[in-house]
Short mmCIF file of C-alpha atoms in Angstrom, two decimals:
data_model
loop_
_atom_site.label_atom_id
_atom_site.label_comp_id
_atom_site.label_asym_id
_atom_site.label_seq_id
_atom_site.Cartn_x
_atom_site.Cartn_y
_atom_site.Cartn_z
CA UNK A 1111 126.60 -14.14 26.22
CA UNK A 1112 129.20 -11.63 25.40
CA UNK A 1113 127.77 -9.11 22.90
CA UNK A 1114 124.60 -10.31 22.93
CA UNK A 1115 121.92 -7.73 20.73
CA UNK A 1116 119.11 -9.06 22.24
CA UNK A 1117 119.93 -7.44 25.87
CA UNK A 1118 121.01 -3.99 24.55
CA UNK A 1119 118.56 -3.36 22.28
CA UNK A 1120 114.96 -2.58 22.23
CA UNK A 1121 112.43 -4.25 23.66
CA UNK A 1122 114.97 -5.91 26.07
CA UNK A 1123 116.83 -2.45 27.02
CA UNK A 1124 113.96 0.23 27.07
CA UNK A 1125 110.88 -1.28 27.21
CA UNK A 1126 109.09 -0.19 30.85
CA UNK A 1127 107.75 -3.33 31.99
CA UNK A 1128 107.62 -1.90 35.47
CA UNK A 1129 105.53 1.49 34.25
CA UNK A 1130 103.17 -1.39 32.37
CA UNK A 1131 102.46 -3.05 35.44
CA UNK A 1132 101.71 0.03 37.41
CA UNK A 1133 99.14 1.42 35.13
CA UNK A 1134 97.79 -2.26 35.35
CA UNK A 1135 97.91 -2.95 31.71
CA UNK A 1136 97.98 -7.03 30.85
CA UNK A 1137 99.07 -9.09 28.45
CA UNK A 1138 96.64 -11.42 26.43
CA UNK A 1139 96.90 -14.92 26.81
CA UNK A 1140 98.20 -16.80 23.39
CA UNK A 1141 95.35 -18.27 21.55
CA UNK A 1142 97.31 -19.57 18.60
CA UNK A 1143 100.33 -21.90 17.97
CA UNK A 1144 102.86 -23.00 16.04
CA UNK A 1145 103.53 -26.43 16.77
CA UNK A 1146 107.05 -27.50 14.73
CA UNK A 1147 106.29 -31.54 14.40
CA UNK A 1148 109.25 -31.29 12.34
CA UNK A 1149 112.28 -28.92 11.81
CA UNK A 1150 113.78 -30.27 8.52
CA UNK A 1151 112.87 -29.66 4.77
CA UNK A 1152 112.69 -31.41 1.58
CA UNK A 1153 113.00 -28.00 -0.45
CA UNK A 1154 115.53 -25.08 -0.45
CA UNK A 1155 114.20 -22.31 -0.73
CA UNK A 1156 116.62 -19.48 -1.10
CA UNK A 1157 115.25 -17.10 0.54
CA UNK A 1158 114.32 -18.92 3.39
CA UNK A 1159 114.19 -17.00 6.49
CA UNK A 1160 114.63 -20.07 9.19
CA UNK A 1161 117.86 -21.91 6.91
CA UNK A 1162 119.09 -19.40 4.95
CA UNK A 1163 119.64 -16.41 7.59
CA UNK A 1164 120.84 -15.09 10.80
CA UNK A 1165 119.40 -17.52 12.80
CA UNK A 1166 120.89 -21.08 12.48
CA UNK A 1167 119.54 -22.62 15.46
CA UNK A 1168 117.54 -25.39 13.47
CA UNK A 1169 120.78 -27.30 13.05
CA UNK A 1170 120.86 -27.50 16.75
CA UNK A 1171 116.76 -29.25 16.91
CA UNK A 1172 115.54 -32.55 16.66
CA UNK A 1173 114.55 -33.55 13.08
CA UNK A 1174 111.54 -34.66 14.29
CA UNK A 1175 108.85 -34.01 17.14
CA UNK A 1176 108.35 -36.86 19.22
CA UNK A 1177 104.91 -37.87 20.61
CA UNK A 1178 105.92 -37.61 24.60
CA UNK A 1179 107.32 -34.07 23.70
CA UNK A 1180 103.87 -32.76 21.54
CA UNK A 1181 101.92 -34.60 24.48
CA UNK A 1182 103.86 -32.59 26.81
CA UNK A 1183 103.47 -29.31 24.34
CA UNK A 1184 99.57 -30.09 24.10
CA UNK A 1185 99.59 -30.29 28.27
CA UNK A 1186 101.39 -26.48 28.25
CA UNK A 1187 98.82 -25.14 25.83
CA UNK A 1188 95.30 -26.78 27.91
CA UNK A 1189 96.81 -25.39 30.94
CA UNK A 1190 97.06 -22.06 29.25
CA UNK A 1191 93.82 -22.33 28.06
CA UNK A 1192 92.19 -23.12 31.41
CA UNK A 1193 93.58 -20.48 32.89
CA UNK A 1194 92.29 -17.93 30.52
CA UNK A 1195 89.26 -19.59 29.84
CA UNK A 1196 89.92 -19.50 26.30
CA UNK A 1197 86.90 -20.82 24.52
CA UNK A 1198 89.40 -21.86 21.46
CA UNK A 1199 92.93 -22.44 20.41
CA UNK A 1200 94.33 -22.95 16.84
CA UNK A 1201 97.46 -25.25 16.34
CA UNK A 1202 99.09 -24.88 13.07
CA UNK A 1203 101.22 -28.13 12.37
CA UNK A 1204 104.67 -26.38 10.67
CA UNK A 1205 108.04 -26.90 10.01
CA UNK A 1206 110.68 -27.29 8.00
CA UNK A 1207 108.04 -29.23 6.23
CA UNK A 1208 105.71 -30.98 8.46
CA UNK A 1209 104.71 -33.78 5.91
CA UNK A 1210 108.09 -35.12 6.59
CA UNK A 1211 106.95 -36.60 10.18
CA UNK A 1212 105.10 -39.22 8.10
CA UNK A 1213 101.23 -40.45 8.02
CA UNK A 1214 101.06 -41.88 11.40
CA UNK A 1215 103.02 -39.84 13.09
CA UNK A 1216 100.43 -36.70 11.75
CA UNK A 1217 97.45 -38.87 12.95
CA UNK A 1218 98.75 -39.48 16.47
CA UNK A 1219 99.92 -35.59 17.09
CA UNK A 1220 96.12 -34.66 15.64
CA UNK A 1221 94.10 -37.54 18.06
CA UNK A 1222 96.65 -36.05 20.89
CA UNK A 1223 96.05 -32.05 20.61
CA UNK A 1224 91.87 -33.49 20.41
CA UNK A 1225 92.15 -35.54 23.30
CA UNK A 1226 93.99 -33.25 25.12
CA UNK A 1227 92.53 -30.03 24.49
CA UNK A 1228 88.83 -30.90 24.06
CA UNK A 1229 87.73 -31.01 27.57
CA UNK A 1230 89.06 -27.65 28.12
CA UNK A 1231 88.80 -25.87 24.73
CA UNK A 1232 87.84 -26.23 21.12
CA UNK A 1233 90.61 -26.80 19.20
CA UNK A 1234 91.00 -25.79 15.42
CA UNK A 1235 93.57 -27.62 13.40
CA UNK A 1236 95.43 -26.21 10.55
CA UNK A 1237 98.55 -26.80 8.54
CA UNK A 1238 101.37 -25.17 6.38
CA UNK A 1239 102.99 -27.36 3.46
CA UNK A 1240 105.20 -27.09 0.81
CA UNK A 1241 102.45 -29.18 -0.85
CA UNK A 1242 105.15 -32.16 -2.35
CA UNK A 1243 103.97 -34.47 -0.16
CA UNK A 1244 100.43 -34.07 -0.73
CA UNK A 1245 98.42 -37.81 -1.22
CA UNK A 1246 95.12 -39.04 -0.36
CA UNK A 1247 96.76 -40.76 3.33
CA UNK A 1248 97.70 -37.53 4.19
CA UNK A 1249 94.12 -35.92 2.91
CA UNK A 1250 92.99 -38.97 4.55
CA UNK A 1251 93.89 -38.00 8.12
CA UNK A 1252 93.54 -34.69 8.03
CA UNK A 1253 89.74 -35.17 7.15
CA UNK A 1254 89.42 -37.15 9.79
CA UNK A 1255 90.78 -34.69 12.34
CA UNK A 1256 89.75 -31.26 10.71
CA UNK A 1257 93.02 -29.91 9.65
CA UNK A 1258 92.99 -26.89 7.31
CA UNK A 1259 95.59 -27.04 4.54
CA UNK A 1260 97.56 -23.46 3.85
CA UNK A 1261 99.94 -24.33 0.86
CA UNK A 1262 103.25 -22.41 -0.20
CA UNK A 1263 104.04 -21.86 -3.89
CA UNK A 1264 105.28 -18.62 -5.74
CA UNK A 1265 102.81 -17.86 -8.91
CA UNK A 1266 102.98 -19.42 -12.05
CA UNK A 1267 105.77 -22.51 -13.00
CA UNK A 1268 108.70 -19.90 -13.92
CA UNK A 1269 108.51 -17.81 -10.63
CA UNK A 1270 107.79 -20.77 -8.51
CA UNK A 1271 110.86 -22.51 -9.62
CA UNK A 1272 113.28 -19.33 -9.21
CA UNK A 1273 113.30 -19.93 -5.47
CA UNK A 1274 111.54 -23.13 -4.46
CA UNK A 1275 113.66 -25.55 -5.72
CA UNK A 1276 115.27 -28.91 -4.23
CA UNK A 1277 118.71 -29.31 -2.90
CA UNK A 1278 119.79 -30.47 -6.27
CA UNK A 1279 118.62 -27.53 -8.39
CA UNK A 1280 114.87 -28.82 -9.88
CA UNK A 1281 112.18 -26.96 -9.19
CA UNK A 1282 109.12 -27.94 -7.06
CA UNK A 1283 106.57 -26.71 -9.10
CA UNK A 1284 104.92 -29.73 -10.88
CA UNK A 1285 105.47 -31.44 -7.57
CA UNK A 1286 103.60 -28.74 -5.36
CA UNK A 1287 100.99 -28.45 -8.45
CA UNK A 1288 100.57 -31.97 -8.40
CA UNK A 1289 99.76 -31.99 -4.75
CA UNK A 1290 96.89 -29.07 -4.91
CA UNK A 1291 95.46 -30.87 -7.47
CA UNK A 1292 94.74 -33.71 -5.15
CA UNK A 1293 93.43 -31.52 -2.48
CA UNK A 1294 91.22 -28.82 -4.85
CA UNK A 1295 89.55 -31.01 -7.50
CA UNK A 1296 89.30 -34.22 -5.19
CA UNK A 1297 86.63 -34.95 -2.04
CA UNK A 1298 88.81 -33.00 0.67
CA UNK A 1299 88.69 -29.12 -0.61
CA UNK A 1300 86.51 -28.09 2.24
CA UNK A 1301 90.43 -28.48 3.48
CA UNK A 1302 91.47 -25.96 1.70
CA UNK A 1303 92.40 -22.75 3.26
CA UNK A 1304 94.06 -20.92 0.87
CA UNK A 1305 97.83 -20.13 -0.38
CA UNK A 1306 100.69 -18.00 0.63
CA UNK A 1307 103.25 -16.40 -1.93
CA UNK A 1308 106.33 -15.01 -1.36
CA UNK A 1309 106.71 -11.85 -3.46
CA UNK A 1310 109.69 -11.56 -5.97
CA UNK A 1311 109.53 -8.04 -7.84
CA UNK A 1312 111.17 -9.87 -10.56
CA UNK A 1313 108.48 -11.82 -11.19
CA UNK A 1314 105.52 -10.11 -13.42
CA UNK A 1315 102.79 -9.48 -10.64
CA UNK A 1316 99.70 -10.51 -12.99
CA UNK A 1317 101.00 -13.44 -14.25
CA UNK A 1318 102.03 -14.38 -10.70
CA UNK A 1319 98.01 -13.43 -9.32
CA UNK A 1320 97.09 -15.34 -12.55
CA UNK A 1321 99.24 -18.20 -11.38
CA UNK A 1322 97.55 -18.47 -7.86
CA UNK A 1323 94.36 -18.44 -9.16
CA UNK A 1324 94.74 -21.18 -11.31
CA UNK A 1325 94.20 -23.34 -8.11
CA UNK A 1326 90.93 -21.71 -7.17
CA UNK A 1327 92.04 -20.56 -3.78
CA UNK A 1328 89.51 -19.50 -1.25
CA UNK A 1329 92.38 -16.99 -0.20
CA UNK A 1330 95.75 -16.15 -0.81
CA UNK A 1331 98.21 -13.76 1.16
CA UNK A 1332 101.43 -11.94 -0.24
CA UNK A 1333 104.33 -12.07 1.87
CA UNK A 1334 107.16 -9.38 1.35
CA UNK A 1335 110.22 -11.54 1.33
CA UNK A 1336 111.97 -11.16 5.32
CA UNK A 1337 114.66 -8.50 5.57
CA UNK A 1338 115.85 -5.07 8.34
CA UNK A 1339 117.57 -2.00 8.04
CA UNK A 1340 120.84 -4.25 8.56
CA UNK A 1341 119.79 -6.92 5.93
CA UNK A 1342 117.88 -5.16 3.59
CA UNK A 1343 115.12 -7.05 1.42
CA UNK A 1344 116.21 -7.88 -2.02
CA UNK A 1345 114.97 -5.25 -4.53
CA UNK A 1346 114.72 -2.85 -1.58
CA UNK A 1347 112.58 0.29 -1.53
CA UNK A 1348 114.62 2.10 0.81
CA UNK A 1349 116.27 4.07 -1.83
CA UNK A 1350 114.81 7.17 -2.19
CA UNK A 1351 112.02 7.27 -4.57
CA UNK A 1352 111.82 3.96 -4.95
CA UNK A 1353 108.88 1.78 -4.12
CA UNK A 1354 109.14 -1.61 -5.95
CA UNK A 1355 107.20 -4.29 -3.46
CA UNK A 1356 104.53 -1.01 -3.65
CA UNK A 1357 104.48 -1.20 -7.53
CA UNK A 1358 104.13 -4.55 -7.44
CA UNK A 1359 101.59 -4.69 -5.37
CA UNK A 1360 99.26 -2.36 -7.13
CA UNK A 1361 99.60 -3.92 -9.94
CA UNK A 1362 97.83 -7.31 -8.80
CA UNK A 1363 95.49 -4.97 -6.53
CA UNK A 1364 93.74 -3.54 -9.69
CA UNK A 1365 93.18 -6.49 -10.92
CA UNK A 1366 91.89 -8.03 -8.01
CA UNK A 1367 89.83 -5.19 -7.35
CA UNK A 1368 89.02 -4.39 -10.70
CA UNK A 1369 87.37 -8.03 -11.50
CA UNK A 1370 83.67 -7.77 -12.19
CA UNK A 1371 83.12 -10.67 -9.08
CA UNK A 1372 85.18 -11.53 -6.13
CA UNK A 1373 87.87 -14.48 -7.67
CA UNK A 1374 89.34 -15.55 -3.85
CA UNK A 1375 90.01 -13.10 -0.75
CA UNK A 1376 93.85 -11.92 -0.78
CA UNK A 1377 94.44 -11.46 3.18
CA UNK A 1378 96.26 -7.91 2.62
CA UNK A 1379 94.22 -6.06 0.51
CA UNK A 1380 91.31 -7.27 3.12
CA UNK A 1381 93.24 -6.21 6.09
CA UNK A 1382 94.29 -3.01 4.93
CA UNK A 1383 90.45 -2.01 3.46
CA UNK A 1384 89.20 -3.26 6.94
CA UNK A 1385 91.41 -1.07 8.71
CA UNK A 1386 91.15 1.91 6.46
CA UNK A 1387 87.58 1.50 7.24
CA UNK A 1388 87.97 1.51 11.05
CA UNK A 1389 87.92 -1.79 12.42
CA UNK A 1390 90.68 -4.30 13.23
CA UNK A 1391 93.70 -5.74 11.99
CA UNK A 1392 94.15 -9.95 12.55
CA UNK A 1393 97.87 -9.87 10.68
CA UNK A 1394 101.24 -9.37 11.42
CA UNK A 1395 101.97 -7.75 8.73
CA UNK A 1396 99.58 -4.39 9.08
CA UNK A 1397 97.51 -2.96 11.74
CA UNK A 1398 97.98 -2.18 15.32
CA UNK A 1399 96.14 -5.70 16.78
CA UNK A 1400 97.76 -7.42 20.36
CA UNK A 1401 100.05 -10.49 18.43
CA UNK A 1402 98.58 -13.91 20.37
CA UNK A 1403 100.88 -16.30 18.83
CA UNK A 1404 104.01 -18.64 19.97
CA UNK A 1405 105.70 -21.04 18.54
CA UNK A 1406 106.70 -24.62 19.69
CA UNK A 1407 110.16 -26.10 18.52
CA UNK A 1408 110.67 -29.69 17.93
CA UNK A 1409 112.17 -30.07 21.31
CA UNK A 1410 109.55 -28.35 23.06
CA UNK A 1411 111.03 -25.02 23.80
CA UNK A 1412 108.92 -21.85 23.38
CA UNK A 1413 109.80 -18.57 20.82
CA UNK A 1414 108.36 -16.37 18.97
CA UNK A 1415 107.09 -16.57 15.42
CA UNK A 1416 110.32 -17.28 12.95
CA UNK A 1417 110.45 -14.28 11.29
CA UNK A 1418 112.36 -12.65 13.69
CA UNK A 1419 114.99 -15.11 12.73
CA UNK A 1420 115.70 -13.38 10.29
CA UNK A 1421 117.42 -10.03 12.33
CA UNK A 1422 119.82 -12.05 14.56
CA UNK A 1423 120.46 -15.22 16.41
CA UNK A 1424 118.79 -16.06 19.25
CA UNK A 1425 115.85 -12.88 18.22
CA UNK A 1426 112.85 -14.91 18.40
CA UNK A 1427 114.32 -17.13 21.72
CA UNK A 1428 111.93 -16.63 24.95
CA UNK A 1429 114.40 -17.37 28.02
CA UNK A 1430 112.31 -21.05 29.64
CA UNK A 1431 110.45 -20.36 33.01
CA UNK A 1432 112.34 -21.91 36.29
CA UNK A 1433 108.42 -22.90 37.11
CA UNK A 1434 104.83 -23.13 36.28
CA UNK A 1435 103.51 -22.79 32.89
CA UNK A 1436 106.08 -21.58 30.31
CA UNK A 1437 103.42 -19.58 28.40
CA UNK A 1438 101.90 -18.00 30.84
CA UNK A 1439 105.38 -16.79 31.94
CA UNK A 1440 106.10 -15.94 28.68
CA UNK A 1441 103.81 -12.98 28.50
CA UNK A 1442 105.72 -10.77 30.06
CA UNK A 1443 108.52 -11.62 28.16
CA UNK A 1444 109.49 -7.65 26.28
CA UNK A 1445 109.41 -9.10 22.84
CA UNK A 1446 105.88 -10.56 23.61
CA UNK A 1447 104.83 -7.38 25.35
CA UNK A 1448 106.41 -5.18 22.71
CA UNK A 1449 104.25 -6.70 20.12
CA UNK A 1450 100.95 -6.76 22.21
CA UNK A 1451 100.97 -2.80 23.52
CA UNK A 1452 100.57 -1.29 20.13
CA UNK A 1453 100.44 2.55 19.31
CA UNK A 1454 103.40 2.57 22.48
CA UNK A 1455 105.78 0.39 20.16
CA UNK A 1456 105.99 2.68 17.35
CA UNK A 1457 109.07 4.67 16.62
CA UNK A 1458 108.63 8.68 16.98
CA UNK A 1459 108.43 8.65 13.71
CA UNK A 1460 105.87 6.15 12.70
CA UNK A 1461 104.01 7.69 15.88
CA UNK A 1462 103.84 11.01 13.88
CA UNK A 1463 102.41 9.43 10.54
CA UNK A 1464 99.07 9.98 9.38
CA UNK A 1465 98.31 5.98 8.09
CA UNK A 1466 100.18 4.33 11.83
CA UNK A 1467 96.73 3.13 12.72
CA UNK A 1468 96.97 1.41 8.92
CA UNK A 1469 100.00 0.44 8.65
CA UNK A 1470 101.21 -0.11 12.56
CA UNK A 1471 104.59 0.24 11.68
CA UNK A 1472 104.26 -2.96 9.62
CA UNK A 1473 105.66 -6.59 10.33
CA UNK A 1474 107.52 -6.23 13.17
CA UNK A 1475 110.19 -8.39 11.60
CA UNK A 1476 111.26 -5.57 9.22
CA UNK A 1477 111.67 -3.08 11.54
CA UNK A 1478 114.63 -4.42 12.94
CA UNK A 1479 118.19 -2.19 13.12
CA UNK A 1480 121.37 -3.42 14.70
CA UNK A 1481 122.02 -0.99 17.99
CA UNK A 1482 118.79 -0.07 17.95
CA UNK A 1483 116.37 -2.85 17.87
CA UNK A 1484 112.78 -2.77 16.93
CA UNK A 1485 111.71 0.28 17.37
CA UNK A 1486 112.21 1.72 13.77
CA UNK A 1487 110.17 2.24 10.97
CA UNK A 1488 109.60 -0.93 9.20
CA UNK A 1489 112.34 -1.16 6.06
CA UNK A 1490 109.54 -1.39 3.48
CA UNK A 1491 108.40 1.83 4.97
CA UNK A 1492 107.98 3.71 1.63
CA UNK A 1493 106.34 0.60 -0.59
CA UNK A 1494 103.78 0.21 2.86
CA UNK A 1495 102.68 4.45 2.07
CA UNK A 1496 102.58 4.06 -1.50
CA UNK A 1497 100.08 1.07 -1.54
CA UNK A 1498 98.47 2.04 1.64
CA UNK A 1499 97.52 5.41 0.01
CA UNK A 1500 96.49 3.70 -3.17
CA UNK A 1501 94.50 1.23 -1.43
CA UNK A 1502 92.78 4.27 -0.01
CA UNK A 1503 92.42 6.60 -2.94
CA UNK A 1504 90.42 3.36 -4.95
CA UNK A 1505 88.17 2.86 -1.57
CA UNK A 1506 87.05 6.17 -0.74
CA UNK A 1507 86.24 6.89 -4.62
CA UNK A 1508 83.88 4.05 -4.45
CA UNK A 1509 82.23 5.52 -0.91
CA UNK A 1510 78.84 7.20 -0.87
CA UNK A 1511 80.03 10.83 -0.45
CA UNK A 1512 78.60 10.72 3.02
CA UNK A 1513 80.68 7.93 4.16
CA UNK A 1514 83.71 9.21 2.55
CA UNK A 1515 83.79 12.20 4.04
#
């Protein structure tokens, strides 16, 4: 492909597979996948990172998995899994929206990924929904099959509907709260796994926080919205002096922090504490952790979590194996690798920082430059500093002066 990025930029130009395999350092086997039962969705969202940027090639998918091609999917993954002796796998059902495959096509994909993967593994079940299409069939069968239920919305009514809105301009909200209802107040909220907001600085942080908890989440996660050093974020902070995702953040961290009980975990502000504290990272977004995740398309081809969609076309594709298992193949694919060797990933400069074991250079998404590649500082390098020290500075005052030290 003439002027590809992808083979002149790192990982694909620079990365030392060859040096890696010398020093006899291996890959880890993928323990958890995105399974895309459907590539279409009833929402647009404008800042969508899979429709609305670099990468367009979900025009190019089927709408729709079929059952011979998740069979076939379900087969890739318990071969994995045998080979590795991987005593569990998660499958996230995604999209698009996956709702939109219908009731019995949900129930057949979950009895298949059981039936297929039992013998070999345990297999956890979750999901990732818009939440429209919530109803009690749908809570129905995933009762019946154990599938956790992650839910998308934005805050309160106001902030959910600047962005999440349907083709024809109304928002989603009351449809989306409507939905959560069903699942939190009803028989099925041992479903319930939490909710994931995309963060919009123009959006008041508490009322946003105040939004989320309205639905008595068990957990929540902020996402910073998916941009590079070529496409910069919205609101950026890489203006000098400016840290508004930071700002933002802090705000809704005081208050979280600050409440006299625990209200719901929010998956940052745990991951960061964790690793300020020593131990390990299980995000993208911070930390230095090996990344054991792939992704499924509706036609059965194998990438690499969507976000990198959003730095060029064809950024999250893994080149299919001429034999053998596809994922097994895959891990020494350099994107995989890149995101699995930690510290050695790390730009000189990040490499130098005092919080790289913290931060890790943050979502590998955002560190993304044309001519360069991934090895760059993430873009929301200053907001990640400003909170990370914050984050820190509340900890350590609450340390016995021992453990502080």
């Amino acid at each position: 492909m003439m002027g590809s990025p992808e083979k002149a930029q790192w990982p694909a130009a620079g990365l030392d597979l060859a040096r890696l395999r010398r020093i006899g350092w291996q890959p880890l086997p993928f323990v958890e996948f995105v399974v895309k039962i459907n590539s279409r969705c009833n929402l647009a969202c404008d800042y969508c990172y899979v429709y609305e940027m670099a990468d367009q090639s979900w025009r190019d998918q089927p709408k729709s998995m079929s059952a011979r091609v998740f069979a076939e999917s379900c087969r890739t993954i318990a071969e994995h899994a045998r080979r590795f002796a991987l005593p569990a796998v998660n499958i996230v059902f995604h999209g698009g929206e996956p709702l939109l495959v219908g009731h019995r096509a949900l129930d057949g994909f979950a009895r298949q990924a059981h039936e297929t993967l039992e013998p070999i593994t345990a297999v956890r079940l979750g999901m990732q929904t818009n939440g429209v299409l919530i109803d009690d069939a749908f809570l129905r069968i995933c009762a019946r099959w154990g599938i956790r239920i992650g839910v998308s919305i934005d805050g309160d009514e106001a902030g959910h509907d600047r962005h999440r809105r349907y083709r024809r301009g109304a928002g989603s909200y009351t449809d989306v709260a409507r939905g959560l209802d069903r699942l939190v107040h009803g028989t099925y909220s041992d479903l319930y796994s939490g909710l994931l907001c995309t963060i919009d600085v123009d959006n008041d942080p508490l009322d946003t926080y105040e939004g989320l908890l309205h639905f008595n989440p068990p957990a929540m996660d902020f996402l910073l919205p998916h941009g590079n050093w070529t496409t910069p974020p919205p609101s950026t902070g890489t203006a000098a002096g400016r840290t508004p995702y930071a700002d933002w953040l802090i705000a809704i961290f005081d208050r979280w922090y600050d409440a006299p009980r625990l209200e719901t975990r929010v998956r940052l502000f745990d991951e960061v504490i964790q690793l300020l504290l020593g131990g390990p990272s299980h995000s993208e977004s911070v930390g230095l952790s090996p990344i054991r995740l792939a992704v499924f398309e509706t036609d059965g081809s194998l990438e690499q979590v969507d976000a990198l969609k959003s730095a060029f076309a064809g950024a999250a594709r893994i080149e299919a194996a001429a034999a053998g298992n596809p994922l097994d193949d895959a891990l020494w694919h350099p994107a995989v690798v890149a995101r699995q060797i930690g510290i050695e990933a790390l730009s000189d400069v990040c490499r130098c920082c005092p919080i790289h074991n913290v931060c890790g250079g943050g979502h590998y998404a955002h560190r993304y430059r044309a001519g360069t590649g991934f090895r760059n500082p993430s873009v929301y390098c200053a907001d990640l500093m400003k909170l990370i020290r914050h984050v820190e500075a509340r900890v350590r005052a609450d340390l016995p002066t021992s453990a502080a030290g």
